[in-house]
mmCIF file of C-alpha atoms in Angstrom:
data_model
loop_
_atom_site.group_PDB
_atom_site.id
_atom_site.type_symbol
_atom_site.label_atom_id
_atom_site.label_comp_id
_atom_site.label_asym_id
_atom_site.label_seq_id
_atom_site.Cartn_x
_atom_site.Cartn_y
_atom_site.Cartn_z
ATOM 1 C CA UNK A 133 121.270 84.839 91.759
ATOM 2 C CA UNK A 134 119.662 82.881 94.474
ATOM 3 C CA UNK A 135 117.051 81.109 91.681
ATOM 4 C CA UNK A 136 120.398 80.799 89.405
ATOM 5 C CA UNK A 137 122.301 78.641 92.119
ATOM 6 C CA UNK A 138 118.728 76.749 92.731
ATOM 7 C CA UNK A 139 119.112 75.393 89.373
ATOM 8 C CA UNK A 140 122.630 74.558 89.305
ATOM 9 C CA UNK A 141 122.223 72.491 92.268
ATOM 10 C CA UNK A 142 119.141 70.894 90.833
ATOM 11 C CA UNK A 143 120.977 70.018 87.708
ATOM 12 C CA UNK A 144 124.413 68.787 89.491
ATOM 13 C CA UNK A 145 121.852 66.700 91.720
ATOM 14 C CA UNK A 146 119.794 65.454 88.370
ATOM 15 C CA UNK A 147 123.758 64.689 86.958
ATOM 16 C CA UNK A 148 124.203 62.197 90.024
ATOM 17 C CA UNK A 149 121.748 60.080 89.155
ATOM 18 C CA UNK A 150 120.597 58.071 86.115
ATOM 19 C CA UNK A 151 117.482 56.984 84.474
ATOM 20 C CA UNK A 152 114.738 55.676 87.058
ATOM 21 C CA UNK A 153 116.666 56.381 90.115
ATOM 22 C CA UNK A 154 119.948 54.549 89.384
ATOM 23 C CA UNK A 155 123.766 55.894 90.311
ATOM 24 C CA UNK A 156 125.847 57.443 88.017
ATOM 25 C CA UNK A 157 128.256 55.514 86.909
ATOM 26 C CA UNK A 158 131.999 56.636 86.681
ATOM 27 C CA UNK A 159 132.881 54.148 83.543
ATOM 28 C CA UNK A 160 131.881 50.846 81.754
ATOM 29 C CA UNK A 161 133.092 48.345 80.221
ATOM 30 C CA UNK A 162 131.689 45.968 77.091
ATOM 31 C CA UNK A 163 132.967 41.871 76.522
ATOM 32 C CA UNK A 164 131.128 39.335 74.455
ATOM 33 C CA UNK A 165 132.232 35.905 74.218
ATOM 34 C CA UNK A 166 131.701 32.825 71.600
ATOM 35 C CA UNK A 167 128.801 31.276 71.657
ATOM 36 C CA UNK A 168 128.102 28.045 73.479
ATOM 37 C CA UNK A 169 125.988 24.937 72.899
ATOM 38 C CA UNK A 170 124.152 23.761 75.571
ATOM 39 C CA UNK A 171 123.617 20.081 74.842
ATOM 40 C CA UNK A 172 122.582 18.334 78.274
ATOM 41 C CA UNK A 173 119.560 18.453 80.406
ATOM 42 C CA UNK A 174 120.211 19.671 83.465
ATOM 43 C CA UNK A 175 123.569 19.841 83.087
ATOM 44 C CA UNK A 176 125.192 24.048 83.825
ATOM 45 C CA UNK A 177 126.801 25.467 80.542
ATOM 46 C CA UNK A 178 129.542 27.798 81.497
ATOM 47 C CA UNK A 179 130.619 31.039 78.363
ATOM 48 C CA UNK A 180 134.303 32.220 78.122
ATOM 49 C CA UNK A 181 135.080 34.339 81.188
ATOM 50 C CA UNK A 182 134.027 37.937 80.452
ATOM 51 C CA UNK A 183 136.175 40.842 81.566
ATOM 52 C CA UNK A 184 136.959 44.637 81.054
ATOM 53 C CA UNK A 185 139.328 47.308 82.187
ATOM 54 C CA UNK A 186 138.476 49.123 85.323
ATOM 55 C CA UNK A 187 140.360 51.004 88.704
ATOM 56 C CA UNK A 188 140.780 48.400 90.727
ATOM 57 C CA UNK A 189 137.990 49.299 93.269
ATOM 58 C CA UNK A 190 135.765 50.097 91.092
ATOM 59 C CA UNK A 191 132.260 48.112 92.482
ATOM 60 C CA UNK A 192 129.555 46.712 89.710
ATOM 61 C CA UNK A 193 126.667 49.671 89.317
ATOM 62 C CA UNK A 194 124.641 48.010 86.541
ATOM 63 C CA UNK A 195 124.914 45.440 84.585
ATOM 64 C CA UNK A 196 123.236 44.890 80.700
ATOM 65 C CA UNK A 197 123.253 41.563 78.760
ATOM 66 C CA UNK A 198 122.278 39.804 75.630
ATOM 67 C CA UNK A 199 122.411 36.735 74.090
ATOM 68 C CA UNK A 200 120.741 35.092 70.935
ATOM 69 C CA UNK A 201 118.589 31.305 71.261
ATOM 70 C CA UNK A 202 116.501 29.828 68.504
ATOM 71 C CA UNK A 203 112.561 30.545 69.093
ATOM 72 C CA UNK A 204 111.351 28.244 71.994
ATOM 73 C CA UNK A 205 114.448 27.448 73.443
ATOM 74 C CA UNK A 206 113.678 25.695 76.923
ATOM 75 C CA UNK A 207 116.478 27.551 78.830
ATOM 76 C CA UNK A 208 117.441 29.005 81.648
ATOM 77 C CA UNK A 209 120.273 31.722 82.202
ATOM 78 C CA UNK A 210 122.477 33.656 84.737
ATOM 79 C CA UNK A 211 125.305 35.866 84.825
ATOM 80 C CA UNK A 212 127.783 34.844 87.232
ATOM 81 C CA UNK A 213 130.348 37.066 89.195
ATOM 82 C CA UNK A 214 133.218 35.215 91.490
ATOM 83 C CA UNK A 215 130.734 35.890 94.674
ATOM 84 C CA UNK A 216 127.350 35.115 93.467
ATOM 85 C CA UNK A 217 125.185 34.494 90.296
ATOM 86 C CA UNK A 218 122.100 36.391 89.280
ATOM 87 C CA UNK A 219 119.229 34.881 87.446
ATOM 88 C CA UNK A 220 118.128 36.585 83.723
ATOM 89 C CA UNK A 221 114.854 36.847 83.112
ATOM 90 C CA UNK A 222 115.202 37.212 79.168
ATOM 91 C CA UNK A 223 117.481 37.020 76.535
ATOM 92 C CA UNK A 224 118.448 40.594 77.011
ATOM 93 C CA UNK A 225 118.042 43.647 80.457
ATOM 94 C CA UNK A 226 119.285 45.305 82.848
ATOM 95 C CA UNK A 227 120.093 44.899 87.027
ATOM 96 C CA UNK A 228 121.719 46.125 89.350
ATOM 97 C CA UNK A 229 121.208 42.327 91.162
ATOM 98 C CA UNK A 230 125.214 42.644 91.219
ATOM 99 C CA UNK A 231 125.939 45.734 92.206
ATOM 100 C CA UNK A 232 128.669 46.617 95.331
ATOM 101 C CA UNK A 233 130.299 43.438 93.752
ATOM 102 C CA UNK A 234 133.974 43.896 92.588
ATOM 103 C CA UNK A 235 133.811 45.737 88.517
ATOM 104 C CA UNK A 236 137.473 43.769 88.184
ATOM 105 C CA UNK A 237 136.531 40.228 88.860
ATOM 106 C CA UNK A 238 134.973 38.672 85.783
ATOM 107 C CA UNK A 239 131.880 37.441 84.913
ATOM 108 C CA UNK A 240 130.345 34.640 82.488
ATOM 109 C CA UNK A 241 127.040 33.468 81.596
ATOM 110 C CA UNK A 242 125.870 29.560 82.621
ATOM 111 C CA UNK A 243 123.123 28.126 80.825
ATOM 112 C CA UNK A 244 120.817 24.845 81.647
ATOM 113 C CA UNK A 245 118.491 23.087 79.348
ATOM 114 C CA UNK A 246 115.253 21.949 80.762
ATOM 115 C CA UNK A 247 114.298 18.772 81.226
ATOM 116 C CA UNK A 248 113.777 17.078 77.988
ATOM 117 C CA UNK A 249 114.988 20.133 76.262
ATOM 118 C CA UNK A 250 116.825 19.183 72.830
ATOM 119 C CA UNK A 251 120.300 20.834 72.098
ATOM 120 C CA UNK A 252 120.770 24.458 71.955
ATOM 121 C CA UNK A 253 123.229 27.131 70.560
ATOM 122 C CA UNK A 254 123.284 30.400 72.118
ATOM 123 C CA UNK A 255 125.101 33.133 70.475
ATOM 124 C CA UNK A 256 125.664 36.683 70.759
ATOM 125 C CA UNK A 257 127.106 36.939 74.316
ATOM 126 C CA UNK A 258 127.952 40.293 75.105
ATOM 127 C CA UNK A 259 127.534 42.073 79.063
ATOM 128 C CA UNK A 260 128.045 45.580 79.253
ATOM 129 C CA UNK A 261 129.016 46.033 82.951
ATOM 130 C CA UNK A 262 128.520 50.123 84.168
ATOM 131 C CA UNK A 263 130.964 50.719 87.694
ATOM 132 C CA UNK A 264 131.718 53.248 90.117
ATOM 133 C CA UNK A 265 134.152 53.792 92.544
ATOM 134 C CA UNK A 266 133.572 53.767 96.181
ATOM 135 C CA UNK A 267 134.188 57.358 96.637
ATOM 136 C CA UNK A 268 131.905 58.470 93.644
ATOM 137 C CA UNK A 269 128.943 56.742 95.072
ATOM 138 C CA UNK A 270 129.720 58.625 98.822
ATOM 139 C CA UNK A 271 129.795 62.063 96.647
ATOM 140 C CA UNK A 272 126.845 61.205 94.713
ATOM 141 C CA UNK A 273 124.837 60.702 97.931
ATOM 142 C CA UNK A 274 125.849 64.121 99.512
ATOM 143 C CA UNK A 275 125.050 65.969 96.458
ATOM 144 C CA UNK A 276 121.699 64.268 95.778
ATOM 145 C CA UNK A 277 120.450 64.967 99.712
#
């Protein structure tokens, strides 16, 4: 019995936690947008705001992206929340760079050409945004300890 309960535990604690150490998430959402052309050096590119349906205190656990540039596009990206904006180091990954931040308040990428860069069109905008609630994340903790 005792080895029996071991397990469970071990498997409810296992169930708290995603891949590589990451929280569970209690729901996602998925938005893409239209693509954009990013035409002028230096100049910031906003997308379409991006939003989904979620309780409203449900905080940002992860985040995915992905969008689609010709080969050798000199760009630069980031996804942007209300609060803060967080840097993307490729045209498609994961972070959790915005988690704690409100899962409600919607996002949108901003691109900006390089220097000398000629026009680009980026397509295929799509963030896939995981969230928790507050109290989920305070049960997670006392059943992964």
């Amino acid at each position: 019995m005792k080895a029996w309960l071991g397990a469970l535990m071990v498997l409810l604690a296992g169930a708290s936690w995603g891949q590589a150490g990451t929280p569970a998430v209690s729901g996602s959402w998925v938005a893409q947008a239209e693509g954009v052309r990013v035409a002028v050096p230096g100049r910031d590119t906003d997308s379409r705001a991006l939003s989904g349906a979620a309780p409203p205190d449900a905080q940002i656990a992860r985040i995915s992206w992905q969008y689609a540039t010709p080969p050798g596009a000199l760009l630069e990206a980031w996804l942007c929340h209300p609060q803060r904006c967080l840097r993307l180091n490729g045209v498609r990954g994961q972070s959790q760079g915005l988690a704690g931040l409100s899962a409600v308040q919607p996002l949108h990428f901003r691109f900006r050409l390089g220097q000398g860069a000629k026009p680009v069109q980026v397509n295929g905008l799509q963030v896939i945004v995981d969230h928790r609630r507050p109290a989920a994340a305070k049960a997670q903790k006392t059943v992964g300890q």
